[in-house]
CSV table of C-alpha atoms in Angstrom, one decimal:
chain,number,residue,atom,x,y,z
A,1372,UNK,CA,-47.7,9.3,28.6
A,1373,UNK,CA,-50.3,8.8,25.6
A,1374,UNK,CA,-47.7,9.4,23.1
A,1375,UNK,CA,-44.3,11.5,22.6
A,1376,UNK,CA,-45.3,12.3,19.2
A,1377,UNK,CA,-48.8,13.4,20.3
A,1378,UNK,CA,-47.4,15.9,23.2
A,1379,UNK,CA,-45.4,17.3,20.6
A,1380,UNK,CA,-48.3,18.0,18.2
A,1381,UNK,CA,-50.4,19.5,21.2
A,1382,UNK,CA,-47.2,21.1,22.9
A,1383,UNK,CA,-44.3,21.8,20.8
A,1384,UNK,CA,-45.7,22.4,17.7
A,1385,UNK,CA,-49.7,23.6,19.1
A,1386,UNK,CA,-51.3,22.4,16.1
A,1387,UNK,CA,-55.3,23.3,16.3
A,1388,UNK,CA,-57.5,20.8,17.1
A,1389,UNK,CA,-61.1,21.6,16.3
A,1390,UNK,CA,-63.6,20.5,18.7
A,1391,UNK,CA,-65.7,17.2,18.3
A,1392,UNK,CA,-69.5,17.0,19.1
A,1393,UNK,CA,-68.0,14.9,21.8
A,1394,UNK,CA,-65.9,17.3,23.1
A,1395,UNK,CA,-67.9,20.3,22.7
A,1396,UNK,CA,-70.4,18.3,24.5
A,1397,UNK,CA,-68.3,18.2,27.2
A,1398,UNK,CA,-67.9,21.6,27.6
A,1399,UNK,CA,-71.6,22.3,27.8
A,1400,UNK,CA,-71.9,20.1,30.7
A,1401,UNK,CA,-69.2,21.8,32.1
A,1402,UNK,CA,-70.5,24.9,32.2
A,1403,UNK,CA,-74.1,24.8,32.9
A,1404,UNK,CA,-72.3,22.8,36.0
A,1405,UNK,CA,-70.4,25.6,37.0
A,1406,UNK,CA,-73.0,28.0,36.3
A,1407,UNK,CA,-75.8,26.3,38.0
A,1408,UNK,CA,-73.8,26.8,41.7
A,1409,UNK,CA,-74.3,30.6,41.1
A,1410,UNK,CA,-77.9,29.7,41.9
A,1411,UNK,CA,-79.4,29.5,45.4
A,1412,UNK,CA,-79.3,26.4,47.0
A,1413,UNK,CA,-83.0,25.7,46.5
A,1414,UNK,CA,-83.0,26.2,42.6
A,1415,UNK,CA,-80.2,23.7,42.0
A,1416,UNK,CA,-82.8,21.4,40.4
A,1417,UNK,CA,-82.7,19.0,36.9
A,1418,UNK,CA,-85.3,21.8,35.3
A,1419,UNK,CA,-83.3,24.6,35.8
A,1420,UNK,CA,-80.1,23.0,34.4
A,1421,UNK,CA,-82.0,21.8,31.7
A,1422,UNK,CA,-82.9,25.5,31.3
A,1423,UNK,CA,-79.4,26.6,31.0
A,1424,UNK,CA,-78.5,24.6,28.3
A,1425,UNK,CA,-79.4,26.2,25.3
A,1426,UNK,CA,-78.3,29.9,26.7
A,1427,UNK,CA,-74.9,28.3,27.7
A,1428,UNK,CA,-74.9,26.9,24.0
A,1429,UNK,CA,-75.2,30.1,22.5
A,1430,UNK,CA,-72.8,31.8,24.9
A,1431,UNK,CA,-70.5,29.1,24.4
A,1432,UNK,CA,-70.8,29.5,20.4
A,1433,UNK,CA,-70.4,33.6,20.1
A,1434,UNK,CA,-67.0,32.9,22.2
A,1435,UNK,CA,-66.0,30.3,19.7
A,1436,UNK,CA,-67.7,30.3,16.2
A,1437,UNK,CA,-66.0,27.2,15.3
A,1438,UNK,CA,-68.4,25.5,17.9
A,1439,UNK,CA,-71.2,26.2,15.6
A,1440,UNK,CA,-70.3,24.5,12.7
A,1441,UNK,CA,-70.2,21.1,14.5
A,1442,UNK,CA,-74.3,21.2,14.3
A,1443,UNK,CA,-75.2,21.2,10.5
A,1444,UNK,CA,-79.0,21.5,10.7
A,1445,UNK,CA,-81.6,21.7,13.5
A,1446,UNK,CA,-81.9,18.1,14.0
A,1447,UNK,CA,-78.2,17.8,14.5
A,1448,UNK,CA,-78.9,20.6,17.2
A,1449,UNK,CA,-81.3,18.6,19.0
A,1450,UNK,CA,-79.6,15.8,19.2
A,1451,UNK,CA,-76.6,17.7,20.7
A,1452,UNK,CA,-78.7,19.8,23.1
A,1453,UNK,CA,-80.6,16.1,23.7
A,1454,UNK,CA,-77.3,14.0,24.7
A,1455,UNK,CA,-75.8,17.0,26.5
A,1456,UNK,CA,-79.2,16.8,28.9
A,1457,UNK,CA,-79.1,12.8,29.1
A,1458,UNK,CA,-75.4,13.9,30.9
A,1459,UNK,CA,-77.0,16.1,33.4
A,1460,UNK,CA,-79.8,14.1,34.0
A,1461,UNK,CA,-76.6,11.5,35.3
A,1462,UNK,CA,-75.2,13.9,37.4
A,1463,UNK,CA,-78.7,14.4,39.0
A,1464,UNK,CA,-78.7,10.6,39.6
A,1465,UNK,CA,-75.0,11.1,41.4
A,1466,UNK,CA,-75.2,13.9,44.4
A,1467,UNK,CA,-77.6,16.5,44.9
A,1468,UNK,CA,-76.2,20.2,44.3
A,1469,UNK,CA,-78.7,22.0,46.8
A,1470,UNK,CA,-76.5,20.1,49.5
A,1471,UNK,CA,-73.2,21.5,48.4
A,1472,UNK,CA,-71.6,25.2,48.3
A,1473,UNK,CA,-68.1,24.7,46.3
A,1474,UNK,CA,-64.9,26.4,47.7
A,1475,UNK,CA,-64.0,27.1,43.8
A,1476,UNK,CA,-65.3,26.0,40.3
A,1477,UNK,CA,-62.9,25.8,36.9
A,1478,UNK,CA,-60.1,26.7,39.7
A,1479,UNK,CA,-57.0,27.4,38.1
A,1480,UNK,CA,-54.0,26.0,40.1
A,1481,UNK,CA,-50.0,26.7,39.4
A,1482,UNK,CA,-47.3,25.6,41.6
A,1483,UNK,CA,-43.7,25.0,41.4
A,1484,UNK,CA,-41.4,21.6,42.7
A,1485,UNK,CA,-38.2,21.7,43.9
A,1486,UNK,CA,-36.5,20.8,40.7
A,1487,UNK,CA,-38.3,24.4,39.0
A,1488,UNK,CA,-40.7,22.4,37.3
A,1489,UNK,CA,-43.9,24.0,37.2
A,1490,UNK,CA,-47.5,22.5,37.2
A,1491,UNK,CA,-50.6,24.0,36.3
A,1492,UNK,CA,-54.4,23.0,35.2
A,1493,UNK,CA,-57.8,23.6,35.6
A,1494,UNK,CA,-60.2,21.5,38.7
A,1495,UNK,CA,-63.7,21.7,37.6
A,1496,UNK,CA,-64.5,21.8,41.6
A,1497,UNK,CA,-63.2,22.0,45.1
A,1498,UNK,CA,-65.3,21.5,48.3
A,1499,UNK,CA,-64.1,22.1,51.6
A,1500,UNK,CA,-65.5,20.6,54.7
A,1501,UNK,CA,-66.4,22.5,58.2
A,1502,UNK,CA,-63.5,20.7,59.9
A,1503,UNK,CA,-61.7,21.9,56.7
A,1504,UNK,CA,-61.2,18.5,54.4
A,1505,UNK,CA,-60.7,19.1,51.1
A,1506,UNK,CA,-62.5,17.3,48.5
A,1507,UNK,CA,-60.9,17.5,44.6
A,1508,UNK,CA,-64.1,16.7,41.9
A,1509,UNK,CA,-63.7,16.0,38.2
A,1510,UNK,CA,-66.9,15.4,36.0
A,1511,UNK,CA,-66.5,13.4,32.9
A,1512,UNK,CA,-69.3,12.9,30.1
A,1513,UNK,CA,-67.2,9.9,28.6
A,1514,UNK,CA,-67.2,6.6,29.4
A,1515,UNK,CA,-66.5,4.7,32.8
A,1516,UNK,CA,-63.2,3.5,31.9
A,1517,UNK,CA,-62.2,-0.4,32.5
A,1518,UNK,CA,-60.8,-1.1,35.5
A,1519,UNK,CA,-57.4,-1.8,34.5
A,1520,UNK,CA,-57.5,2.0,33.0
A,1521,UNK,CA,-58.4,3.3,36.5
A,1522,UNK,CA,-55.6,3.7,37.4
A,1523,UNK,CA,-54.6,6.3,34.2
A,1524,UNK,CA,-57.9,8.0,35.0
A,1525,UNK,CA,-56.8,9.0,38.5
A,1526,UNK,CA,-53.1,10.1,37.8
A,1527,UNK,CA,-54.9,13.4,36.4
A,1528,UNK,CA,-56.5,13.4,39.8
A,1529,UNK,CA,-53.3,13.1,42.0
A,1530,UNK,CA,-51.9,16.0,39.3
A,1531,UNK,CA,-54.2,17.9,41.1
A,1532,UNK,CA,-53.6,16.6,44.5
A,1533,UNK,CA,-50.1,17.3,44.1
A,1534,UNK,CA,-50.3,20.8,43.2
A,1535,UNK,CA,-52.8,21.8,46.1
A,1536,UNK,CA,-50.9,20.0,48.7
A,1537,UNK,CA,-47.9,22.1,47.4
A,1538,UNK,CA,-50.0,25.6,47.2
A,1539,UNK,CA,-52.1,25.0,50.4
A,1540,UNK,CA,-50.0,22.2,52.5
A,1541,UNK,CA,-53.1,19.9,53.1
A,1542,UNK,CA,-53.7,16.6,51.1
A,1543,UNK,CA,-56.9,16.4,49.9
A,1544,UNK,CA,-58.9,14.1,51.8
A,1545,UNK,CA,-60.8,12.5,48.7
A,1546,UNK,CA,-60.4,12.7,45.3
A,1547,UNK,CA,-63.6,11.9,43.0
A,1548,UNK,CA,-64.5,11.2,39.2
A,1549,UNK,CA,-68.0,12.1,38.8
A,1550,UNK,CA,-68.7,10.1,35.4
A,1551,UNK,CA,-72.4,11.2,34.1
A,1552,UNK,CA,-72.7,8.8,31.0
A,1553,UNK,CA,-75.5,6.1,31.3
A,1554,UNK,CA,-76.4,5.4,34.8
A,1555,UNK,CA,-73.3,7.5,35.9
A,1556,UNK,CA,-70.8,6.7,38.6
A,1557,UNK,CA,-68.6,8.1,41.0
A,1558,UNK,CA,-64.7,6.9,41.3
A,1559,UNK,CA,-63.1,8.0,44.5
A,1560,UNK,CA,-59.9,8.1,46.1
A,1561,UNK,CA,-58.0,9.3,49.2
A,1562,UNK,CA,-54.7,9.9,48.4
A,1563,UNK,CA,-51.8,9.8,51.1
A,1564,UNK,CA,-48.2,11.9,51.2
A,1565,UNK,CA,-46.8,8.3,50.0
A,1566,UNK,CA,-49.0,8.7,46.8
A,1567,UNK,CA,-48.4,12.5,46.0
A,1568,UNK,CA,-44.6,11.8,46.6
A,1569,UNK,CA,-44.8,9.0,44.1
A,1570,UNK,CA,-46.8,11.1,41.3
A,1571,UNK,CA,-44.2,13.7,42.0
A,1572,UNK,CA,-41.2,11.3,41.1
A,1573,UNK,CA,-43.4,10.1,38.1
A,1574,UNK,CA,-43.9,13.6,36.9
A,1575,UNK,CA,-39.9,14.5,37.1
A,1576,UNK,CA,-39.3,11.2,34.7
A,1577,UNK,CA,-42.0,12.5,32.2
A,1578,UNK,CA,-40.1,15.8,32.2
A,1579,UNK,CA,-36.6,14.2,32.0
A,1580,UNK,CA,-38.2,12.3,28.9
A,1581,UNK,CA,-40.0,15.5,27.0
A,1582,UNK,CA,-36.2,17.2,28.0
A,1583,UNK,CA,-34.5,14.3,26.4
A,1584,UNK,CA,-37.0,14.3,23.2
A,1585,UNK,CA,-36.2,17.5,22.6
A,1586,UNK,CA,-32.4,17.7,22.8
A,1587,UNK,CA,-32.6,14.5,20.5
A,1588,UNK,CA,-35.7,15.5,18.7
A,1589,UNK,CA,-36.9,11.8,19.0
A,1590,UNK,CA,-41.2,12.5,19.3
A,1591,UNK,CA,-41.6,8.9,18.1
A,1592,UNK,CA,-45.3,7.4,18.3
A,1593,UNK,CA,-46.4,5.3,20.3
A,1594,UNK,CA,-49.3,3.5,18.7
A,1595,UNK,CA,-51.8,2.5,20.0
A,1596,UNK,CA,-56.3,1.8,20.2
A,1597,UNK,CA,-56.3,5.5,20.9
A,1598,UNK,CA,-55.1,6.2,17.3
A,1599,UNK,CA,-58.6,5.5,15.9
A,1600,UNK,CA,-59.1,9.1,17.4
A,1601,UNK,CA,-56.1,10.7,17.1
A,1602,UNK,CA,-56.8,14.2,15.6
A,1603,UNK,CA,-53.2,13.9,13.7
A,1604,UNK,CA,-52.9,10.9,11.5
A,1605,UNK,CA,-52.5,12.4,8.8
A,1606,UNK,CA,-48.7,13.7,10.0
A,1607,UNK,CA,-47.9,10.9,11.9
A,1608,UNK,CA,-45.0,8.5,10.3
A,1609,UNK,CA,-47.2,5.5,11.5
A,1610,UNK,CA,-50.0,6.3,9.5
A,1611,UNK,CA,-47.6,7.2,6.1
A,1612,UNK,CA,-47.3,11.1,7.5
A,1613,UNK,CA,-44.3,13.7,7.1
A,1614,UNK,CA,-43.7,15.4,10.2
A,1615,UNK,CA,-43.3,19.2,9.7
A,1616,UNK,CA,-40.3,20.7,10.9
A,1617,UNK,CA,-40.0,21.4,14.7
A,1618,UNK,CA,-41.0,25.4,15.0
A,1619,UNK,CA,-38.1,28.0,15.4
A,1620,UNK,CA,-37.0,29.1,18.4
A,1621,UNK,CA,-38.7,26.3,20.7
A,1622,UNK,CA,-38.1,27.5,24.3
A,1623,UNK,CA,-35.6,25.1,26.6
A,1624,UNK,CA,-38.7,24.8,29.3
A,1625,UNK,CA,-42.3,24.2,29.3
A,1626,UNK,CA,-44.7,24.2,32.1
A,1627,UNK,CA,-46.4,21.1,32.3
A,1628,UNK,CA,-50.1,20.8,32.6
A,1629,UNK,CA,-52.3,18.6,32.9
A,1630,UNK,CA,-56.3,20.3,32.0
């Protein structure tokens, strides 16, 4: 929805993107997150996350070397280790984990529609209630968006919605952005069959577009403020690029995902 040509780079064509300090970030927080649930309930606390975040660095970095070359020096490494705690310390301020006991963490979820199109992705976490309500939680170390991008921020959301009402039959009851930056803050929604029916019709047009793109081969851009960070300028026609050729033997389908 961000841009044709952009799906094309990430999908089509999978052109490596190497991870920002803002992204890698990200991940961190992710998964001291995840791990810090394998706790017991009483140990759930800001020092022990804290804690984990320099072992989950360094697990984090042996899996992917090219994490360590983000960090040039020690002070660099400080900083990182320093902003990625100043996100925690938010989700502190947000909910308090020794209350909770997640269904599932980084929960991967596939399901097919009608039409054969298949949907997959990754929920960071999914709580279930005694009377059996289902709660969807995303966390996100980036800004609060504006209110008039709420909307965009919660279509990932009723992605997920979507595919566990078609896995388990139940609509989630509540659907929640956890946003940890600054003074953090929670966006919530409770989604209805009207709303997952509607994301489902709005997914079958996105696919009938990416079909069309590809039987026509028209990726065009679609610039944008989000260009400033685009990690492909420098092919983009836009920007005075040459795209590369199209890779041989593109498949007719791809699963769509949303992560």
């Amino acid at each position: 929805m961000t841009c044709p040509l952009l799906y094309r780079f990430r999908v089509i064509d999978r052109i490596p993107e190497p991870p920002t300090p803002a992204t890698a970030r990200g991940t961190l927080v992710h998964a001291v997150l995840e791990r810090l649930f394998d706790r017991p309930a009483a140990e759930r606390l800001p020092a022990a996350a804290a804690e984990m975040l320099e072992p989950e660095w360094v697990r984090l970095c042996a899996d992917d070397p090219g994490l360590t070359a983000l960090l040039s020096d020690d002070e660099e490494r400080v900083r990182f280790l320093a902003d990625a705690h100043t996100a925690l310390t938010g989700y502190f301020r947000l909910e308090d984990p020794r209350r909770l006991e997640p269904a599932e963490r980084e929960w991967y979820v596939e399901a097919e529609l009608a039409s054969g199109l298949r949907l997959r992705g990754y929920v960071d976490r999914l709580d279930i209630s005694a009377a059996g309500d289902i709660r969807v939680v995303d966390y996100k170390t980036g800004k609060v968006p504006l209110e008039a991008y709420e909307a965009s921020a919660l279509f990932q959301m009723k992605f997920y919605a979507l595919v566990i009402w078609r896995l388990r039959g139940v609509i989630p009851r509540m659907l929640q952005l956890m946003y940890l930056s600054g003074d953090g803050e929670v966006l919530r929604y409770s989604p209805d069959e009207a709303d997952l029916r509607a994301t489902e019709r709005k997914l079958e047009a996105l696919w009938a577009a990416i079909t069309r793109a590809k039987e026509t081969g028209d990726w065009r851009p679609r610039p944008s403020r989000l260009c400033d960070w685009c990690r492909h300028k420098a092919l983009c026609p836009e920007f005075g690029g040459t795209l590369p050729p199209l890779p041989a033997g593109v498949p007719a389908q791809h699963a769509s995902a949303v992560g």
